[in-house]
Short mmCIF file of C-alpha atoms in Angstrom, two decimals:
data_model
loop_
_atom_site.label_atom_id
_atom_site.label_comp_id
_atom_site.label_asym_id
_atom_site.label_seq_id
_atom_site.Cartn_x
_atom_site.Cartn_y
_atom_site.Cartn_z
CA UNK A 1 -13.98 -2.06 -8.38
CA UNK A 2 -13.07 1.52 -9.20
CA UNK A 3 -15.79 3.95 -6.82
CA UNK A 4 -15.80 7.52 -6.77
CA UNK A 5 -13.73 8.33 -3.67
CA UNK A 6 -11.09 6.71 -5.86
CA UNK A 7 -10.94 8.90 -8.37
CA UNK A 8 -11.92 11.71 -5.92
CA UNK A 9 -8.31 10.47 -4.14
CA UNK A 10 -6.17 11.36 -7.56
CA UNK A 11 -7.78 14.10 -7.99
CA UNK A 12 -6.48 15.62 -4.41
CA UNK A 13 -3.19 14.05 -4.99
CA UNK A 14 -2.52 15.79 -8.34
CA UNK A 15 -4.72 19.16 -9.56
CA UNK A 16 -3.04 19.17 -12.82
CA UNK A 17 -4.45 15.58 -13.74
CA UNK A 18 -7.55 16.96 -11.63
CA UNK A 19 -8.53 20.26 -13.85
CA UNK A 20 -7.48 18.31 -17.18
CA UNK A 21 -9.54 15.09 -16.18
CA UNK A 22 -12.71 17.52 -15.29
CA UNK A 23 -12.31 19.78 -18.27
CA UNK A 24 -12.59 16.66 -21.07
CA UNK A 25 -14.87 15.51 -18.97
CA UNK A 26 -17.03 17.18 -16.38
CA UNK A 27 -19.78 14.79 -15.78
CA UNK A 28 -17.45 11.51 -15.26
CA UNK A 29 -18.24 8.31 -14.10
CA UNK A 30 -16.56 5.67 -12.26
CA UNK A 31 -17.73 2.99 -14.84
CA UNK A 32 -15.63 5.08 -17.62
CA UNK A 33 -13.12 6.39 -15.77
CA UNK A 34 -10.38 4.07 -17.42
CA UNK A 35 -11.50 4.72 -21.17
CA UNK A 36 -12.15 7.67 -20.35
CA UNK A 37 -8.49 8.14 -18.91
CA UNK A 38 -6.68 6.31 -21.10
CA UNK A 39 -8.51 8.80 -23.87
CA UNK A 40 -6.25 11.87 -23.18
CA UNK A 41 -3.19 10.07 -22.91
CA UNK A 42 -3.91 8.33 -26.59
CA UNK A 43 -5.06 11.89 -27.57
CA UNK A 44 -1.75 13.32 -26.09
CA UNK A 45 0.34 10.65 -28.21
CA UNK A 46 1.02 8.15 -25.49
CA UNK A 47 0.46 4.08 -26.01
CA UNK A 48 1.23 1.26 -23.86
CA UNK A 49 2.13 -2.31 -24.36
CA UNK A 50 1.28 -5.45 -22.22
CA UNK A 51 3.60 -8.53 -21.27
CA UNK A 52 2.02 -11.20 -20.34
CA UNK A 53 3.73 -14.21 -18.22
CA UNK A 54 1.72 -16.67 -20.72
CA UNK A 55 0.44 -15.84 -24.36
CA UNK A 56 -1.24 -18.95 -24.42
CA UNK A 57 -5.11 -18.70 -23.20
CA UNK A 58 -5.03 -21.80 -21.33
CA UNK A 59 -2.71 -20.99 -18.94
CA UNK A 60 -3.18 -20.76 -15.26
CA UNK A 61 -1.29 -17.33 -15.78
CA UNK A 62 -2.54 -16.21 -18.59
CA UNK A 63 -4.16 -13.40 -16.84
CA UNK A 64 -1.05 -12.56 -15.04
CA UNK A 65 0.50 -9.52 -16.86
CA UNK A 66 4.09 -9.02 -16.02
CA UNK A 67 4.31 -5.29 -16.64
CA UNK A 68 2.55 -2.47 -18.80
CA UNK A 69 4.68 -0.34 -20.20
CA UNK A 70 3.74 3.16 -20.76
CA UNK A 71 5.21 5.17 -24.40
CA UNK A 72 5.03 8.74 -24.69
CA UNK A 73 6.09 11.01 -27.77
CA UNK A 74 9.66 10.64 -28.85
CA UNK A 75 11.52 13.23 -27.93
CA UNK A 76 15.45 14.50 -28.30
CA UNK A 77 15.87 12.99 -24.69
CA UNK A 78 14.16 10.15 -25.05
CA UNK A 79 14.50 8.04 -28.45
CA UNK A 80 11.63 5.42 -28.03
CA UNK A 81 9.14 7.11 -25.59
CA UNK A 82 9.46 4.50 -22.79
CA UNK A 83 7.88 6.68 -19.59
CA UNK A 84 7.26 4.14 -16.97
CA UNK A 85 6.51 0.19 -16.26
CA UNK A 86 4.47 -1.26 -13.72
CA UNK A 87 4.40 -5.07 -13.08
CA UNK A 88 2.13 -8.09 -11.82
CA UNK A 89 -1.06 -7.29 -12.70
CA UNK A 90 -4.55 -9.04 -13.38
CA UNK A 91 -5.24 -8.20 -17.10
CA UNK A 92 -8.65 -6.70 -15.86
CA UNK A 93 -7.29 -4.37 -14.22
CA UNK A 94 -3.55 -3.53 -15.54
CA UNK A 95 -4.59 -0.70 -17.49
CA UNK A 96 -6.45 1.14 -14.49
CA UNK A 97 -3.93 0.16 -11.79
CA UNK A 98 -1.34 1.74 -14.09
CA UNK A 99 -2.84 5.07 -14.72
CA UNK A 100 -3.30 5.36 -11.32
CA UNK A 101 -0.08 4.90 -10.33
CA UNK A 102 1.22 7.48 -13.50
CA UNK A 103 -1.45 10.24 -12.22
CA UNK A 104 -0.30 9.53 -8.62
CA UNK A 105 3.14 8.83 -8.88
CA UNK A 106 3.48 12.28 -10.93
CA UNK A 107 5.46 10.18 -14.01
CA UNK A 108 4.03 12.58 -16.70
CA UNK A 109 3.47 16.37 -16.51
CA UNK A 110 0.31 17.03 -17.03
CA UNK A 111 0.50 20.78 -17.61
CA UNK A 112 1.99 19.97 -20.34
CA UNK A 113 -1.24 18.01 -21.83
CA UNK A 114 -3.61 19.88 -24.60
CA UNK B 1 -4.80 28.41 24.15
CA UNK B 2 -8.32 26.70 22.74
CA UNK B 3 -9.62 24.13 25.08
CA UNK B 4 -10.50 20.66 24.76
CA UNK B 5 -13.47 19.24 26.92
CA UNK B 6 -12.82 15.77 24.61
CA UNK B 7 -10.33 13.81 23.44
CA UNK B 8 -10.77 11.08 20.74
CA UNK B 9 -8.08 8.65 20.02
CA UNK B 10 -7.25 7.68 16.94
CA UNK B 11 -5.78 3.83 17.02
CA UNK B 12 -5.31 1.27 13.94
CA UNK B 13 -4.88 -1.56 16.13
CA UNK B 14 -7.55 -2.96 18.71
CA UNK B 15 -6.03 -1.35 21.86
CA UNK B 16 -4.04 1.55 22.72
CA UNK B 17 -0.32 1.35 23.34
CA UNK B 18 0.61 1.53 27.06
CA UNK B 19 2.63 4.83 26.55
CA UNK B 20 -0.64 6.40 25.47
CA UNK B 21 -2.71 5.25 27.97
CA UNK B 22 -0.27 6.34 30.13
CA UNK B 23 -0.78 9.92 29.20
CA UNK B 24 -4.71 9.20 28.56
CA UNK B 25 -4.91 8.56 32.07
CA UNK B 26 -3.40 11.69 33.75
CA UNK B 27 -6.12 13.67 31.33
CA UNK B 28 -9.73 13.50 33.58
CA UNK B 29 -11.44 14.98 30.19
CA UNK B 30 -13.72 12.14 28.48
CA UNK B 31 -11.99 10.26 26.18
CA UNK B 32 -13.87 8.22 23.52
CA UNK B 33 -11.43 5.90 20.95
CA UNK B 34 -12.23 5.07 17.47
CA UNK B 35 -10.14 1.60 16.76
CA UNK B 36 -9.20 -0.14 13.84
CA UNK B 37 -9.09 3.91 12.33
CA UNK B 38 -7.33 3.75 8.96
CA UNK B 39 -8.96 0.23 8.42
CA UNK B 40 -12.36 1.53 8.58
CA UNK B 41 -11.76 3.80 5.52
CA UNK B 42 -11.90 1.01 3.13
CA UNK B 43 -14.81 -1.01 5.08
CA UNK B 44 -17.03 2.17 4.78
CA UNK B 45 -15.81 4.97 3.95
CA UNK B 46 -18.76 7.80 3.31
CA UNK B 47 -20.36 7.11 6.89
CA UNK B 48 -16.57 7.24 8.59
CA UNK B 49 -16.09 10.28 6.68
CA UNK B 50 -19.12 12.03 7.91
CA UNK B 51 -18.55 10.61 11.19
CA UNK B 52 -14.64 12.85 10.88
CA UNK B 53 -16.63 15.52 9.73
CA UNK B 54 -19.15 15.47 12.72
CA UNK B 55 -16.37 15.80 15.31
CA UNK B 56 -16.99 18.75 17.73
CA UNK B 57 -14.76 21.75 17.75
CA UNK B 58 -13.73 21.10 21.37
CA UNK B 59 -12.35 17.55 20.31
CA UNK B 60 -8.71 17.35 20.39
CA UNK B 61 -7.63 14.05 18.18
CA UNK B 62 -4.80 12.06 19.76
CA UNK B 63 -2.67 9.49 17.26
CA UNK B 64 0.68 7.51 17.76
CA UNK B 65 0.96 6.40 13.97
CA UNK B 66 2.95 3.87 12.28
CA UNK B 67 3.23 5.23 8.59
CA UNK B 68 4.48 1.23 7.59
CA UNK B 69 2.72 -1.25 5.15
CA UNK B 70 0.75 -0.80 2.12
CA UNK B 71 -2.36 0.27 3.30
CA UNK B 72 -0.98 2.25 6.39
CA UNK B 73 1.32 5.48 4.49
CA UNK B 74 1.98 8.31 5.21
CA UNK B 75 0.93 9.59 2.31
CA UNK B 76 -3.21 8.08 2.44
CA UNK B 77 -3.23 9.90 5.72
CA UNK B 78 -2.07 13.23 4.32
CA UNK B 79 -5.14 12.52 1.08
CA UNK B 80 -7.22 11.85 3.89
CA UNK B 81 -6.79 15.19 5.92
CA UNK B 82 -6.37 17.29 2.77
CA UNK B 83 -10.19 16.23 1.65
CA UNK B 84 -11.34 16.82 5.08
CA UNK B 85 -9.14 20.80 4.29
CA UNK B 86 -11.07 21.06 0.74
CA UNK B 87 -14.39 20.48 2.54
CA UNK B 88 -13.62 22.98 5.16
CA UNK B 89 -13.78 21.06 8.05
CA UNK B 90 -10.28 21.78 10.59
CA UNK B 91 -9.12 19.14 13.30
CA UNK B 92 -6.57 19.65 15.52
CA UNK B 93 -4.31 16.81 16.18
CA UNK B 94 -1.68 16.21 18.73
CA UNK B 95 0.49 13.36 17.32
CA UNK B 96 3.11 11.62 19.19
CA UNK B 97 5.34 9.40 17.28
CA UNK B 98 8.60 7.79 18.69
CA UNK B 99 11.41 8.96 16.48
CA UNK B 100 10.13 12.65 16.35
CA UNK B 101 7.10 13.62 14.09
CA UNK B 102 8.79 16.88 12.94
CA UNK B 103 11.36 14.77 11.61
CA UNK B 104 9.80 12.18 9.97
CA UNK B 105 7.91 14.99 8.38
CA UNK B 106 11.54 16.17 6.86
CA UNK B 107 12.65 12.80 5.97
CA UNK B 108 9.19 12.40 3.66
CA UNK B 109 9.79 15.71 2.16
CA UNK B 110 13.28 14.81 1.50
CA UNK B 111 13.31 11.25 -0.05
CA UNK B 112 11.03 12.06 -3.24
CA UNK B 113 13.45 12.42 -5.52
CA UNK B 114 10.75 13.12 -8.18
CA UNK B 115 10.43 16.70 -9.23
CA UNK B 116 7.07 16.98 -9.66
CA UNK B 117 6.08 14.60 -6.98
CA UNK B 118 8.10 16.22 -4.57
CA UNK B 119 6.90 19.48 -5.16
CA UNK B 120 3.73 18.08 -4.52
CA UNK B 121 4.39 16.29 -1.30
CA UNK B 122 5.51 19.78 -0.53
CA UNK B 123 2.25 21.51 -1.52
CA UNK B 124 -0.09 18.87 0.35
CA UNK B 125 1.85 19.03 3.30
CA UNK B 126 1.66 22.71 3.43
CA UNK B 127 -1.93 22.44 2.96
CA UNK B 128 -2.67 20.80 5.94
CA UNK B 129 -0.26 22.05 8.62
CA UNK B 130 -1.64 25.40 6.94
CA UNK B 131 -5.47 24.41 7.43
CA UNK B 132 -5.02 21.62 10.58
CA UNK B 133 -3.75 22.05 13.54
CA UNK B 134 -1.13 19.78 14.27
CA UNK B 135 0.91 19.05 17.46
CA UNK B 136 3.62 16.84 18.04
CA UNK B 137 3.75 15.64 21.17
CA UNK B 138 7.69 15.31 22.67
CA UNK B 139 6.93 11.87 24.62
CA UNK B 140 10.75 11.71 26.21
CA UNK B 141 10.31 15.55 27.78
CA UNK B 142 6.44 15.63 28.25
CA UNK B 143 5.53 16.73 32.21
CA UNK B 144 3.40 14.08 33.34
CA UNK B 145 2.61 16.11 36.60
CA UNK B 146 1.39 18.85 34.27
CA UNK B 147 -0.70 17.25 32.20
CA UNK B 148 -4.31 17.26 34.01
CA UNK B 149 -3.60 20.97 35.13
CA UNK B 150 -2.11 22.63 32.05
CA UNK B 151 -3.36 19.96 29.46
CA UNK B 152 -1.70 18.20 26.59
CA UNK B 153 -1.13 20.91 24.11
CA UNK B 154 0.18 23.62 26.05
CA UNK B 155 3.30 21.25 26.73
CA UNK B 156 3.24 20.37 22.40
CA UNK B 157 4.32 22.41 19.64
CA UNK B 158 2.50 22.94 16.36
CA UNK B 159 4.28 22.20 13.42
CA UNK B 160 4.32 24.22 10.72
CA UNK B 161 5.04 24.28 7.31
CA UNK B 162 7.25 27.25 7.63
CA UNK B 163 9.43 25.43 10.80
CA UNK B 164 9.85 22.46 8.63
CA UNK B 165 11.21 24.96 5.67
CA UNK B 166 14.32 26.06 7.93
CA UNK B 167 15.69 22.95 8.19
CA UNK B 168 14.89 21.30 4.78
CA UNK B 169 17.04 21.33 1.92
CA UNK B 170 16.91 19.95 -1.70
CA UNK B 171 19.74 17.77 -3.04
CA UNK B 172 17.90 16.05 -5.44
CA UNK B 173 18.74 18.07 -7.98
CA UNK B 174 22.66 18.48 -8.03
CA UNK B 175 24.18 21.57 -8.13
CA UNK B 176 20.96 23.36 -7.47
CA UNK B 177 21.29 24.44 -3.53
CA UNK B 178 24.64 25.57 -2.74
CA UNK B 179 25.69 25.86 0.98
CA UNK B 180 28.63 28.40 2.58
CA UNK B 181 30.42 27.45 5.40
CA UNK B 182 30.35 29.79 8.07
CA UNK B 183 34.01 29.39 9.11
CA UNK B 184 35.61 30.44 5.70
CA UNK B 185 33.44 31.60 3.60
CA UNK B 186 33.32 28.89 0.88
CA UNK B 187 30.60 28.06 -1.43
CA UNK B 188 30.00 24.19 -2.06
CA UNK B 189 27.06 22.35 -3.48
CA UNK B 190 24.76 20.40 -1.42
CA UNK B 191 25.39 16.40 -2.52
CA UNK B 192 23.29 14.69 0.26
CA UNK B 193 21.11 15.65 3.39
CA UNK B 194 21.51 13.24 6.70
CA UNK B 195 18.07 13.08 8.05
CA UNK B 196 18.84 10.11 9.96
CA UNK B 197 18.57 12.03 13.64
CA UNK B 198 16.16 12.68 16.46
CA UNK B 199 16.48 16.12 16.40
CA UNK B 200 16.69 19.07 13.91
CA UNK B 201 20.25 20.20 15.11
CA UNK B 202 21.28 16.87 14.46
CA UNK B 203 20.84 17.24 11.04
CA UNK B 204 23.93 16.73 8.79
CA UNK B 205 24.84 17.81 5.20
CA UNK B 206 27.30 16.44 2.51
CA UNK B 207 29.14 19.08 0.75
CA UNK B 208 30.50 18.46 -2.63
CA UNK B 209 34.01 19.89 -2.88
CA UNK B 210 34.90 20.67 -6.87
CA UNK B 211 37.76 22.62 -6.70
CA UNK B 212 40.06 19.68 -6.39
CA UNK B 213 39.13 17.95 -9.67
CA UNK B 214 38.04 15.29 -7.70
CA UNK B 215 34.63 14.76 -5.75
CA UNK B 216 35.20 14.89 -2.21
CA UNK B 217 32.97 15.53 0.71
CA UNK B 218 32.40 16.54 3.95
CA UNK B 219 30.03 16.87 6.42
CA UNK B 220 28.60 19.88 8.39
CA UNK B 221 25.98 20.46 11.04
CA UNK B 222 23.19 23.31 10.29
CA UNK B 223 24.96 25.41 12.52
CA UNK B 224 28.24 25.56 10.66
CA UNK B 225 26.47 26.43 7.23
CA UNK B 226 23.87 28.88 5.72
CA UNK B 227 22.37 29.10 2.33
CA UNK B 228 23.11 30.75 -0.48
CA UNK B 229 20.42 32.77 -2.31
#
């Protein structure tokens, strides 16, 4: 479960994600934190997609996402936005585990944000 | 030089390494040991970071590290000590680490190939060797017989962000640092930097050679080359 020291963590390993996380949203929460998130990347034109290793709901793996891949906008560089995938996964937690590793991992700029 | 009436070891494992108690033991001040260190972050972390935060001033911390698996980096140990920085509270370390600490220091700043990460790694790192004091400890030419008389850290040297600068250089982006060779006089980009050493002198650099039409390289030792502004 995502505690405060967690997000505390990303926020020492990158200030830009740090002052534009705070500034949209100075009284955060833990509990939020991924919609929350996930919020200024939508807002900043960024999507994501999910692969799972079984579509089918009665799988044994069915929760077992085999990567999220992270869009951005399409640029002259960079005709369909692709940024970054992560893989393997638990569906609850693909989302978070991948904006972690984006903020952390420096894969986007965040000075360039609005 | 500030004293130190105490000495707290840092271990991850359950029991100190011989080499360390080896050096421990020629030290008469008390020594206290806090085990299992990294792993106790993620059992419970508020009280073990109050309990950092509590350590006298006279309290010189004594590691031998292993930066390897997931939940042992380098890089949750630097998060770690830059908090402690951004809540004001300093430690001085004295780290002794087989293959050289200065230069394992070098090789992280070196293998991010990143731009923006690296720049960060650089900016962290700065941070605390700015705000810590931190000592390597030269295990291979440390005077035992000295030890109880003069005391650990008069025989280490702090590192510094600014000693690490000399001797790093950034090849990640190509074309970027150019080198000239003190012999002759020629100007040649910087392809690769050999880290792989025990020592700073040691360290080697691949040249790229373009006026041939054809990539070739070389390699030169810090002393041969200087950098061009």
């Amino acid at each position: 479960m995502l505690e405060r020291h967690h997000v505390e963590a990303h926020f020492t390993e990158n200030r830009a994600w740090a002052k534009l996380f705070k500034s949209r949203f100075p009284n955060w929460t833990p509990a939020t934190w991924v919609e929350d998130a996930w919020s200024i990347f939508a807002d900043n034109g960024y999507r994501y997609t999910f692969e799972r290793y079984s579509e089918n709901p009665d799988s044994k793996v069915y929760c077992a996402v085999k990567c999220v891949d992270l869009f951005g906008p399409i640029t002259e560089d960079n005709d369909d936005g692709f940024v970054v995938g992560y893989g393997d996964s638990h569906d609850s937690v693909a989302l978070q585990q991948m904006l972690i590793s984006v903020i952390c991992n420096f894969d986007v700029d965040f000075t360039k944000f609005k | 030089m500030k004293a130190f009436n105490n000495i707290l070891v840092l271990e991850n494992d359950n029991e100190v390494p011989s080499y360390i108690s080896t050096i421990l033991g020629l030290i008469s001040a008390p020594k206290d040991y806090w085990y299992n260190f990294i792993w106790s972050f993620y059992h419970n972390r508020d009280e073990n970071m109050k309990r950092l935060g509590s350590i006298p001033e006279d309290t010189l911390l004594f590691a031998a590290p292993s930066f390897v698996g997931a939940e042992n980096q380098f890089s949750g140990y630097l998060n770690l000590f830059l908090q402690l920085a951004e809540s004001g509270k300093k430690l001085d370390i004295a780290v002794v680490y087989y293959d050289g600490f200065f230069m394992y220091l070098l090789k992280f700043l070196y293998k991010e190939s990143n731009q923006l990460k690296n720049e960060n790694n650089h900016r962290m790192l700065k941070e605390v060797l700015d705000f810590h004091n931190i000592y390597e400890v030269d295990f291979h030419n440390l005077d035992f017989d000295e030890l109880e008389e003069k005391g650990l850290v008069s025989q280490c040297k702090r590192i510094t962000y600014e000693a690490l600068a000399e001797f790093y250089f950034d090849a990640h982006r190509k074309a970027n640092t150019k080198i000239r060779i003190k012999d002759n006089g020629k100007v040649k980009d910087l392809i690769h930097v050999n880290y792989f050493c025990n020592r700073p002198e040691d360290i080697k650099l691949e040249l790229g050679d373009k006026s041939a039409d054809f990539f070739t390289s070389s390699e030169y030792e810090l002393h041969e080359i200087e950098r061009v502004k």
